[in-house]
Coordinates of C-alpha atoms in Angstrom, one line a residue:
Chain L
X1 CA 29.0 19.0 -33.8
X2 CA 27.5 17.9 -37.0
X3 CA 29.8 17.5 -40.2
X4 CA 30.8 20.4 -41.4
X5 CA 33.7 20.4 -44.6
X6 CA 35.6 23.0 -46.7
X7 CA 36.5 21.8 -50.2
X8 CA 36.8 22.9 -54.0
X9 CA 34.0 22.5 -55.5
X10 CA 34.1 21.9 -59.2
X11 CA 31.3 23.7 -61.5
X12 CA 28.9 21.3 -62.9
X13 CA 26.9 23.9 -64.2
X14 CA 26.2 27.6 -64.5
X15 CA 23.2 28.8 -65.8
X16 CA 20.7 31.8 -66.7
X17 CA 17.2 31.0 -65.2
X18 CA 16.2 34.6 -65.4
X19 CA 16.7 38.1 -65.0
X20 CA 19.5 38.5 -62.8
X21 CA 18.5 35.3 -61.5
X22 CA 21.0 31.9 -62.4
X23 CA 21.0 28.5 -61.2
X24 CA 24.4 26.9 -60.1
X25 CA 25.2 23.3 -60.3
X26 CA 28.3 22.2 -58.0
X27 CA 29.6 19.3 -57.5
X28 CA 29.8 18.2 -53.3
X29 CA 29.6 14.7 -52.4
X30 CA 30.4 15.3 -48.6
X31 CA 27.9 18.0 -47.8
X32 CA 25.5 16.1 -50.0
X33 CA 25.6 13.6 -48.2
X34 CA 24.8 14.6 -44.4
X35 CA 23.2 18.2 -45.5
X36 CA 19.3 19.3 -44.9
X37 CA 17.0 20.8 -46.9
X38 CA 16.9 24.8 -45.0
X39 CA 21.1 24.7 -44.5
X40 CA 23.7 27.0 -45.9
X41 CA 27.0 26.6 -47.0
X42 CA 29.9 29.4 -47.5
X43 CA 31.2 30.7 -50.4
X44 CA 34.3 32.0 -51.9
X45 CA 32.7 33.2 -54.9
X46 CA 35.8 34.2 -56.5
X47 CA 39.9 34.4 -56.7
X48 CA 39.6 36.5 -53.6
X49 CA 40.6 40.2 -52.4
X50 CA 44.1 39.8 -54.0
X51 CA 42.8 39.8 -56.9
X52 CA 40.0 42.7 -56.4
X53 CA 37.5 40.0 -55.4
X54 CA 35.9 40.1 -52.4
X55 CA 37.0 39.5 -49.2
X56 CA 34.8 37.5 -47.7
X57 CA 32.8 34.2 -48.1
X58 CA 28.9 34.5 -49.4
X59 CA 26.2 32.8 -47.8
X60 CA 24.0 30.7 -49.7
X61 CA 20.6 28.6 -49.3
X62 CA 21.2 24.9 -50.3
X63 CA 18.9 24.8 -53.0
X64 CA 18.7 21.0 -54.2
X65 CA 21.0 18.4 -52.2
X66 CA 21.3 15.9 -54.7
X67 CA 21.5 13.2 -56.7
X68 CA 24.8 11.8 -57.0
X69 CA 26.4 14.0 -54.7
X70 CA 25.3 17.3 -56.4
X71 CA 24.4 20.0 -54.6
X72 CA 23.0 23.7 -56.4
X73 CA 22.1 27.1 -55.7
X74 CA 19.8 29.4 -57.3
X75 CA 21.3 32.8 -56.8
X76 CA 20.2 36.7 -58.0
X77 CA 23.2 39.2 -59.4
X78 CA 23.3 41.5 -56.5
X79 CA 26.9 42.1 -56.3
X80 CA 30.3 41.7 -56.7
X81 CA 30.8 38.2 -55.1
X82 CA 27.0 37.4 -57.3
X83 CA 28.8 39.2 -60.5
X84 CA 31.7 37.0 -60.0
X85 CA 29.6 33.6 -60.4
X86 CA 27.2 35.1 -62.9
X87 CA 30.9 34.5 -65.1
X88 CA 31.9 30.7 -64.1
X89 CA 32.1 28.0 -66.9
X90 CA 31.6 24.4 -65.8
X91 CA 35.0 22.9 -64.1
X92 CA 35.8 26.5 -62.3
X93 CA 35.9 25.7 -59.1
X94 CA 34.6 27.4 -56.3
X95 CA 35.6 26.9 -52.6
X96 CA 32.7 26.6 -50.0
X97 CA 32.2 25.3 -46.3
X98 CA 29.3 23.3 -45.0
X99 CA 26.9 22.8 -44.4
X100 CA 25.5 24.8 -42.3
X101 CA 22.6 26.2 -40.3
X102 CA 20.1 25.5 -39.1
X103 CA 17.6 24.1 -41.6
X104 CA 14.0 22.5 -41.6
X105 CA 12.2 20.5 -39.0
X106 CA 10.0 18.4 -41.2
X107 CA 8.4 16.4 -38.7
X108 CA 4.4 18.0 -39.1
X109 CA 2.8 14.6 -38.1
X110 CA -0.5 14.4 -40.5
X111 CA -1.4 18.6 -41.5
X112 CA -0.6 19.7 -44.2
X113 CA 2.3 21.9 -45.4
X114 CA 1.9 25.1 -46.9
X115 CA 5.1 26.5 -48.7
X116 CA 4.9 29.6 -49.0
X117 CA 8.2 31.3 -51.1
X118 CA 8.9 34.9 -52.6
X119 CA 11.2 35.7 -54.8
X120 CA 14.6 34.4 -55.0
X121 CA 13.1 33.4 -51.1
X122 CA 12.7 30.3 -54.0
X123 CA 16.1 29.3 -52.8
X124 CA 15.8 26.6 -50.2
X125 CA 12.2 26.1 -51.1
X126 CA 12.4 22.9 -54.2
X127 CA 15.1 21.2 -50.8
X128 CA 12.4 21.5 -48.5
X129 CA 9.5 20.1 -51.7
X130 CA 11.5 17.4 -52.2
X131 CA 11.6 16.5 -48.8
X132 CA 8.2 16.4 -47.8
X133 CA 7.7 13.7 -50.9
X134 CA 4.3 11.9 -49.5
X135 CA 2.7 14.5 -47.4
X136 CA 0.4 16.4 -48.6
X137 CA 1.1 20.4 -49.7
X138 CA 0.6 23.5 -51.0
X139 CA 3.7 25.7 -52.6
X140 CA 2.4 29.6 -53.1
X141 CA 4.8 31.4 -54.9
X142 CA 5.4 35.4 -55.6
X143 CA 7.3 36.5 -58.1
X144 CA 8.1 40.1 -59.2
X145 CA 7.6 39.0 -63.0
X146 CA 6.0 36.0 -65.5
X147 CA 9.3 34.7 -66.9
X148 CA 10.6 33.7 -62.9
X149 CA 6.9 32.4 -62.8
X150 CA 8.0 30.1 -65.9
X151 CA 11.8 29.1 -63.9
X152 CA 10.5 28.3 -61.0
X153 CA 7.6 25.9 -63.0
X154 CA 10.9 24.5 -64.2
X155 CA 12.5 23.7 -61.3
X156 CA 9.6 22.7 -59.7
X157 CA 8.9 20.3 -62.4
X158 CA 12.4 18.9 -62.3
X159 CA 12.0 18.4 -58.7
X160 CA 8.8 16.1 -59.9
X161 CA 6.6 18.1 -57.6
X162 CA 3.3 16.8 -57.0
X163 CA 1.2 18.4 -54.7
X164 CA -0.7 21.9 -55.5
X165 CA 1.0 24.8 -57.2
X166 CA -0.2 28.8 -57.1
X167 CA 1.4 31.4 -58.1
X168 CA 1.6 35.1 -58.5
X169 CA 3.1 38.3 -60.2
X170 CA 4.0 42.0 -59.2
X171 CA 4.0 42.5 -63.4
X172 CA 0.2 40.4 -63.3
X173 CA 1.4 39.3 -67.1
X174 CA 0.5 35.9 -67.3
X175 CA -0.5 34.8 -64.4
X176 CA -2.7 36.3 -61.1
X177 CA -1.2 39.8 -59.9
X178 CA -0.6 40.5 -56.0
X179 CA 1.6 39.1 -53.3
X180 CA 2.5 35.8 -51.8
X181 CA 0.1 36.1 -49.2
X182 CA -2.8 36.3 -50.5
X183 CA -3.1 33.2 -51.9
X184 CA -2.5 31.9 -48.5
X185 CA -4.2 33.9 -46.5
X186 CA -6.6 32.4 -48.7
X187 CA -6.1 28.9 -48.1
X188 CA -5.2 29.7 -44.1
X189 CA -9.4 30.1 -44.1
X190 CA -10.5 26.4 -44.7
X191 CA -8.1 25.3 -41.9
X192 CA -4.8 25.9 -40.0
X193 CA -1.2 23.7 -41.6
X194 CA 2.4 24.0 -40.9
X195 CA 3.9 27.1 -43.1
X196 CA 7.2 26.9 -44.5
X197 CA 8.0 30.0 -45.5
X198 CA 11.6 32.0 -47.7
X199 CA 11.5 36.0 -49.2
X200 CA 11.8 39.4 -48.1
X201 CA 11.3 40.7 -44.4
X202 CA 8.3 41.6 -44.9
X203 CA 6.7 39.0 -46.8
X204 CA 8.3 36.8 -43.9
X205 CA 6.2 39.8 -40.9
X206 CA 3.3 39.1 -42.7
X207 CA 3.5 35.2 -43.0
X208 CA 3.8 35.5 -39.1
X209 CA 1.3 37.5 -38.3
X210 CA -0.6 34.6 -40.8
X211 CA 0.4 31.5 -38.7
X212 CA -0.4 33.4 -36.1
X213 CA -4.2 34.2 -36.3
X214 CA -5.1 30.8 -38.1
X215 CA -3.0 29.3 -35.1
X216 CA -1.0 27.3 -37.6
X217 CA 2.8 26.4 -36.9
X218 CA 5.3 28.3 -38.9
X219 CA 9.1 28.0 -40.2
X220 CA 11.2 30.8 -41.3
X221 CA 14.6 30.9 -43.1
X222 CA 15.9 34.7 -43.0
X223 CA 18.4 35.9 -44.3
X224 CA 21.1 37.5 -42.8
X225 CA 25.2 39.5 -42.9
X226 CA 27.4 37.6 -42.3
X227 CA 31.0 37.0 -42.2
X228 CA 32.3 33.3 -40.6
X229 CA 28.5 31.7 -40.7
X230 CA 29.7 29.0 -37.7
X231 CA 28.7 31.4 -34.9
X232 CA 32.0 32.6 -34.3
X233 CA 31.3 36.5 -35.2
X234 CA 28.2 38.0 -33.8
X235 CA 27.7 39.6 -37.0
X236 CA 24.2 37.8 -38.5
X237 CA 21.5 39.0 -35.3
X238 CA 18.4 38.2 -35.2
X239 CA 16.4 39.8 -33.1
X240 CA 14.5 37.4 -30.5
X241 CA 10.6 38.1 -29.0
X242 CA 11.7 37.5 -25.6
X243 CA 13.8 40.5 -26.4
X244 CA 13.0 43.1 -23.4
X245 CA 12.1 46.5 -24.6
X246 CA 15.6 47.9 -22.7
X247 CA 17.6 44.5 -23.1
X248 CA 17.3 42.9 -26.6
X249 CA 18.7 39.2 -27.1
X250 CA 20.3 38.2 -30.5
X251 CA 20.0 34.7 -32.5
X252 CA 22.7 33.4 -34.6
X253 CA 21.2 33.2 -38.1
X254 CA 24.1 31.0 -38.6
X255 CA 23.9 28.6 -36.1
X256 CA 20.4 29.2 -34.4
X257 CA 18.9 29.7 -38.1
X258 CA 18.4 30.4 -40.6
X259 CA 15.0 29.1 -39.9
X260 CA 13.0 30.0 -37.3
X261 CA 10.3 28.9 -36.0
X262 CA 7.8 32.6 -36.9
X263 CA 7.3 33.0 -33.3
X264 CA 10.6 33.3 -32.1
X265 CA 11.2 36.4 -33.9
X266 CA 11.1 39.6 -33.0
X267 CA 9.6 41.3 -36.7
Chain I
X1 CA 67.9 23.6 -43.3
X2 CA 66.8 24.0 -39.6
X3 CA 65.0 20.6 -38.5
X4 CA 62.9 23.1 -36.0
X5 CA 62.7 26.4 -35.0
X6 CA 62.3 27.0 -31.7
X7 CA 58.5 29.0 -32.1
X8 CA 58.4 29.8 -28.4
X9 CA 58.0 33.2 -27.7
X10 CA 58.0 35.3 -23.6
X11 CA 55.8 37.2 -23.3
X12 CA 57.2 39.1 -20.0
X13 CA 55.8 36.6 -17.4
X14 CA 54.0 34.1 -19.9
X15 CA 55.6 32.3 -22.1
X16 CA 53.8 30.5 -25.3
X17 CA 54.5 27.9 -27.4
X18 CA 54.2 30.4 -30.4
X19 CA 53.2 33.3 -31.6
X20 CA 50.0 33.6 -32.8
X21 CA 46.5 34.3 -31.3
X22 CA 43.4 34.3 -32.6
X23 CA 42.8 38.3 -32.1
X24 CA 39.3 38.2 -29.7
X25 CA 35.8 39.3 -31.4
X26 CA 37.3 36.9 -33.9
X27 CA 37.5 33.6 -32.5
X28 CA 34.1 33.5 -30.1
X29 CA 35.3 31.3 -27.2
X30 CA 37.7 28.4 -28.8
X31 CA 34.6 26.0 -29.9
X32 CA 33.2 27.7 -32.4
X33 CA 36.0 27.5 -35.0
X34 CA 37.0 24.3 -33.4
X35 CA 36.4 21.9 -36.2
X36 CA 38.9 23.3 -38.5
X37 CA 41.6 24.7 -35.6
X38 CA 42.2 23.3 -32.9
X39 CA 43.2 26.2 -30.4
X40 CA 45.2 24.2 -28.1
X41 CA 48.0 24.3 -31.4
X42 CA 47.9 28.7 -31.2
X43 CA 49.7 30.4 -28.3
X44 CA 47.3 31.5 -27.2
X45 CA 43.1 32.5 -27.6
X46 CA 41.9 35.3 -26.8
X47 CA 38.6 35.1 -26.0
X48 CA 35.4 37.3 -27.0
X49 CA 35.7 41.3 -24.9
X50 CA 34.2 39.9 -22.3
X51 CA 32.2 42.1 -20.0
X52 CA 30.9 42.2 -16.0
X53 CA 27.3 42.1 -16.6
X54 CA 25.9 39.9 -20.6
X55 CA 26.1 42.9 -22.8
X56 CA 23.2 42.2 -25.7
X57 CA 25.2 44.1 -28.5
X58 CA 23.7 46.6 -32.0
X59 CA 20.8 45.9 -33.8
X60 CA 22.1 43.9 -37.0
X61 CA 22.9 44.6 -39.7
X62 CA 26.3 44.8 -37.8
X63 CA 28.4 43.6 -40.5
X64 CA 30.2 45.2 -44.5
X65 CA 32.4 44.4 -46.9
X66 CA 34.8 47.2 -48.1
X67 CA 37.6 47.4 -50.3
X68 CA 39.7 44.9 -48.6
X69 CA 38.1 45.2 -45.9
X70 CA 35.3 44.1 -43.1
X71 CA 33.9 47.3 -41.1
X72 CA 31.9 45.4 -37.6
X73 CA 29.4 46.7 -34.7
X74 CA 29.2 44.2 -32.9
X75 CA 28.6 45.8 -29.4
X76 CA 30.6 43.9 -27.4
X77 CA 27.9 41.0 -27.2
X78 CA 29.2 38.8 -25.0
X79 CA 28.1 36.2 -22.0
X80 CA 28.9 38.4 -19.2
X81 CA 31.8 36.8 -16.5
X82 CA 30.0 34.8 -14.4
X83 CA 28.6 32.8 -17.7
X84 CA 31.5 32.4 -19.3
X85 CA 33.5 30.9 -16.2
X86 CA 30.7 28.0 -16.4
X87 CA 30.1 27.6 -19.3
X88 CA 33.1 28.1 -21.3
X89 CA 36.2 28.3 -19.9
X90 CA 36.0 24.8 -18.4
X91 CA 35.8 23.6 -22.3
X92 CA 39.1 25.7 -22.4
X93 CA 40.9 24.6 -19.6
X94 CA 40.2 21.1 -21.0
X95 CA 41.6 21.6 -24.2
X96 CA 44.9 22.9 -23.2
X97 CA 44.4 26.0 -24.2
X98 CA 46.0 29.0 -23.5
X99 CA 43.4 31.5 -22.5
X100 CA 44.2 35.0 -23.2
X101 CA 40.7 36.8 -21.7
X102 CA 40.3 40.5 -23.1
X103 CA 38.3 42.8 -20.8
X104 CA 36.4 45.5 -21.4
X105 CA 33.8 48.2 -19.1
X106 CA 32.0 51.0 -18.3
X107 CA 34.3 52.3 -15.7
X108 CA 37.4 51.6 -13.7
X109 CA 35.6 50.1 -11.2
X110 CA 34.3 47.0 -13.7
X111 CA 37.5 46.5 -15.2
X112 CA 38.9 45.6 -11.7
X113 CA 36.0 43.6 -10.7
X114 CA 36.2 41.9 -14.0
X115 CA 40.3 41.2 -13.2
X116 CA 39.4 40.7 -9.7
X117 CA 36.8 37.7 -11.0
X118 CA 38.9 36.5 -13.2
X119 CA 42.3 36.3 -10.4
X120 CA 39.8 33.2 -8.7
X121 CA 40.0 31.2 -11.0
X122 CA 42.1 29.0 -12.9
X123 CA 43.1 28.7 -16.8
X124 CA 43.3 32.3 -17.2
X125 CA 47.1 32.8 -18.5
X126 CA 46.3 37.0 -19.4
X127 CA 44.5 39.4 -19.5
X128 CA 43.7 41.8 -22.3
X129 CA 42.5 45.1 -21.3
X130 CA 40.4 46.3 -24.1
X131 CA 40.3 50.5 -24.4
X132 CA 39.2 50.6 -27.8
X133 CA 36.5 48.9 -29.3
X134 CA 35.0 51.9 -31.1
X135 CA 31.3 50.3 -30.7
X136 CA 30.1 50.9 -27.8
X137 CA 28.3 54.8 -26.6
X138 CA 30.0 54.5 -23.1
X139 CA 34.1 53.4 -21.9
X140 CA 36.2 51.3 -24.3
X141 CA 37.3 54.2 -26.9
X142 CA 37.0 56.6 -24.4
X143 CA 39.7 55.6 -22.0
X144 CA 42.4 54.6 -24.5
X145 CA 42.0 58.1 -26.4
X146 CA 45.0 59.9 -23.2
X147 CA 47.8 58.2 -21.8
X148 CA 46.5 59.3 -18.0
X149 CA 42.7 57.6 -18.7
X150 CA 44.8 54.4 -20.1
X151 CA 47.0 54.6 -16.4
X152 CA 44.1 55.0 -14.6
X153 CA 42.2 52.0 -16.5
X154 CA 45.4 49.5 -16.1
X155 CA 46.9 50.3 -12.9
X156 CA 43.2 49.8 -11.6
X157 CA 43.3 46.3 -13.6
X158 CA 47.6 45.4 -12.2
X159 CA 46.5 46.2 -8.9
X160 CA 43.2 43.5 -9.1
X161 CA 44.4 40.8 -11.2
X162 CA 46.7 37.7 -10.6
X163 CA 47.8 37.2 -13.8
X164 CA 50.5 40.0 -16.7
X165 CA 48.0 42.8 -18.1
X166 CA 48.0 42.5 -22.1
X167 CA 46.7 46.7 -23.4
X168 CA 44.8 46.6 -26.1
X169 CA 46.1 50.2 -28.4
X170 CA 43.5 52.0 -30.3
X171 CA 44.9 53.5 -33.9
X172 CA 43.0 56.9 -32.7
X173 CA 45.3 58.8 -30.8
X174 CA 47.7 61.7 -32.2
X175 CA 50.9 59.5 -30.2
X176 CA 50.5 56.4 -29.9
X177 CA 53.7 55.8 -28.4
X178 CA 53.1 58.5 -25.3
X179 CA 49.3 56.2 -24.4
X180 CA 52.2 52.8 -24.6
X181 CA 54.9 54.0 -22.3
X182 CA 51.3 55.1 -20.1
X183 CA 50.5 52.0 -19.8
X184 CA 54.1 50.3 -19.1
X185 CA 54.5 53.0 -16.3
X186 CA 51.4 52.1 -14.9
X187 CA 52.1 47.8 -14.9
X188 CA 51.1 46.7 -18.7
X189 CA 53.4 43.4 -19.1
X190 CA 52.5 43.6 -22.7
X191 CA 51.0 46.0 -25.7
X192 CA 49.2 45.4 -28.1
X193 CA 47.9 46.7 -31.4
X194 CA 45.9 48.0 -33.3
X195 CA 42.4 47.6 -32.4
X196 CA 39.9 48.5 -35.5
X197 CA 39.8 51.6 -37.4
X198 CA 36.2 53.7 -36.5
X199 CA 34.8 54.1 -40.7
X200 CA 31.7 54.4 -41.9
X201 CA 30.3 53.0 -45.5
X202 CA 26.8 53.8 -47.2
X203 CA 24.4 52.0 -49.5
X204 CA 23.8 54.2 -51.8
X205 CA 21.1 52.3 -53.3
X206 CA 18.6 52.9 -50.5
X207 CA 20.5 56.1 -49.7
X208 CA 20.9 54.7 -45.5
X209 CA 24.6 54.6 -43.9
X210 CA 25.1 50.4 -44.4
X211 CA 25.4 50.0 -41.1
X212 CA 22.4 49.7 -38.3
X213 CA 24.8 51.3 -35.9
X214 CA 26.3 53.7 -38.9
X215 CA 29.9 53.4 -37.7
X216 CA 31.4 50.7 -36.7
X217 CA 35.1 49.0 -36.8
X218 CA 37.6 48.6 -40.1
X219 CA 39.3 45.3 -40.1
X220 CA 41.1 43.4 -42.8
X221 CA 43.7 44.0 -45.3
X222 CA 43.1 47.5 -45.9
X223 CA 44.2 48.8 -42.4
X224 CA 47.7 46.9 -42.8
X225 CA 49.8 49.2 -42.8
X226 CA 48.8 51.3 -41.4
X227 CA 49.1 48.9 -38.1
X228 CA 52.1 48.5 -39.0
X229 CA 53.4 51.5 -38.9
X230 CA 52.2 51.9 -35.6
X231 CA 53.9 48.2 -34.4
X232 CA 57.1 50.0 -35.4
X233 CA 57.0 53.3 -33.7
X234 CA 55.8 51.5 -30.8
X235 CA 58.2 48.5 -30.3
X236 CA 61.0 51.2 -30.5
X237 CA 59.4 52.9 -27.5
X238 CA 58.6 50.8 -24.7
X239 CA 61.1 47.7 -23.5
X240 CA 58.5 45.0 -22.6
X241 CA 56.6 42.8 -25.5
X242 CA 54.2 43.9 -28.6
X243 CA 52.2 42.1 -30.1
X244 CA 50.6 43.2 -33.2
X245 CA 48.1 42.6 -35.2
X246 CA 45.7 44.5 -38.3
X247 CA 45.2 42.6 -41.4
X248 CA 47.3 39.7 -41.2
X249 CA 45.9 37.4 -43.7
X250 CA 49.2 35.2 -44.4
X251 CA 52.9 34.4 -42.8
X252 CA 54.4 36.9 -44.5
X253 CA 52.0 39.2 -43.4
X254 CA 53.2 38.2 -39.9
X255 CA 56.6 37.9 -40.8
X256 CA 56.2 41.6 -41.1
X257 CA 55.0 42.5 -37.9
X258 CA 57.1 39.8 -36.5
X259 CA 59.7 41.9 -38.5
X260 CA 59.4 45.2 -37.5
X261 CA 59.4 44.6 -33.7
X262 CA 56.1 42.3 -32.4
X263 CA 56.9 39.4 -30.6
X264 CA 54.2 37.8 -31.3
X265 CA 50.7 38.6 -33.3
X266 CA 47.0 38.9 -33.3
X267 CA 44.9 37.2 -36.2
X268 CA 41.7 38.4 -36.0
X269 CA 39.7 39.0 -39.3
X270 CA 41.3 35.8 -41.5
X271 CA 40.3 33.9 -38.8
X272 CA 36.2 35.2 -40.2
X273 CA 37.7 34.4 -44.1
X274 CA 38.8 30.8 -43.2
X275 CA 38.3 29.2 -39.9
X276 CA 41.7 26.9 -40.4
X277 CA 44.0 30.9 -40.7
X278 CA 45.9 30.9 -37.4
X279 CA 46.7 27.5 -38.4
X280 CA 47.8 28.4 -41.7
X281 CA 49.8 31.6 -40.6
X282 CA 51.7 29.2 -37.8
X283 CA 52.5 27.0 -40.7
X284 CA 53.6 29.3 -42.7
X285 CA 56.2 30.9 -40.9
X286 CA 57.7 27.7 -39.6
X287 CA 58.2 26.4 -43.2
X288 CA 60.1 30.0 -43.8
X289 CA 62.3 29.5 -41.1
X290 CA 63.1 26.3 -42.0
X291 CA 63.6 27.8 -45.9
X292 CA 65.5 30.5 -44.5
X293 CA 67.7 28.6 -41.6
X294 CA 66.5 31.4 -38.9
X295 CA 67.1 28.3 -35.7
X296 CA 64.3 31.2 -33.1
X297 CA 62.2 33.2 -33.7
X298 CA 63.9 35.4 -31.4
X299 CA 65.9 35.9 -33.9
X300 CA 63.8 37.6 -36.7
X301 CA 61.8 39.5 -34.2
X302 CA 62.7 42.7 -34.0
X303 CA 65.6 42.3 -36.7
X304 CA 64.0 45.1 -39.5
X305 CA 66.9 46.1 -41.3
X306 CA 67.2 49.6 -41.6
X307 CA 70.0 50.7 -43.4

């Protein structure tokens, strides 16, 4: 079994990037040393249930790995756990378990890589972009607002991403209006590519269709409710395409995923 | 101070090295959490509920966190008897784990067939009959709802099995004592309780039930006081050992269950929060005994002061 750690990690930075969207940097040298893009960690987001905090840890994909033993998380404030994280300052500590799960397969041969991120689905894609340095690539990002696009461009700038960047926003204020699958579909008309995607499930389902039509392999990072993150609880079930009508077949997002081949998944 | 308290405990025909068990459904097949909690160090591991044929489980979402607890509707997803014996049990045996197998079925015949199948296997120390899971349409909870049905299942399993039998009770009955007594009269060696409590949560934003299955089983700290009361009642009413569980997160929680009459405890949801929990709880109990000069577990178990 790959190495997994339980560590109390100091917060180095917790920066607001856009509305409800934060970037947290943690000191976690053991995890940073072995983690792969697409893997995740389980985070105890607060003081625990005895102090009125959440009982269970929450899964977060690794947004960036290193340098110097750091990991970072890109998160959107949606519930009690992330509301507690939002209030944390440098020097505060969080207990995390990781790295967990199956990350992206980076063996692409000589194909071009297309990275597609929708909203907070951007989280695991920056680590991926950094790992694909040297590979010809296009990065498609769909945001709700133009402010989010600005934050994204800043993150990508820090990651020294050298490929082409295509952004689109739902508000259409300062960037083209639309959904991320539209420019992705247009690009795939020019020929197949290796697709990597993370975002809302309807977006990923659409990516799966586009990939099949274009004859392109696609890897998708799925979100799931989890209790343990280690494969014991069976909470994070993902129905597989190999399911029969009466006999569904489930995989665990925490062990067999969170990155799946798009054709493995029943959409 | 006691140097090394004797933590061993006898559950009828089975002697365990200590009183901390990993509860069924919360510790997988032992391997999943082994990096953090060596299953061989625990009193026993109760493996994920087993059916004759593999069960696929319920569609997601299968869990949601609630106040001081969690709600699950996994739907008893498991690999089935054949795969368990071939793919899971050998690892546990090799590791020296005391294995308890939790069994479930849709009919009395299925429970008996499972017991028979497990009876032939080396390395299964005990069978736990699950007649209390709330998350499946047929079987499960239905059998634990009445003393008569409980007795029917228990009797069939006792006749078919070679190993001692533990019966896990549901809190969802008007009189748990009569169900426990029926199980004992039918031949149960040990009673365990409680299983999760059927409950519901709502996703306000989407105006939907939070679980696809709508109803799930509540576990975690929220159910501890309910479990403690039921364990106390049953422990007084039956002459066989009682294994208590329900929201045990710390050594102090476990000590309370032992005090009210449980001879051992099952740790469940705590393993999801921290996979080291069962060992931390065991170490905490030992440390408490050392500090308070309690030489052996039997001195503490059932010693609740009622005056």
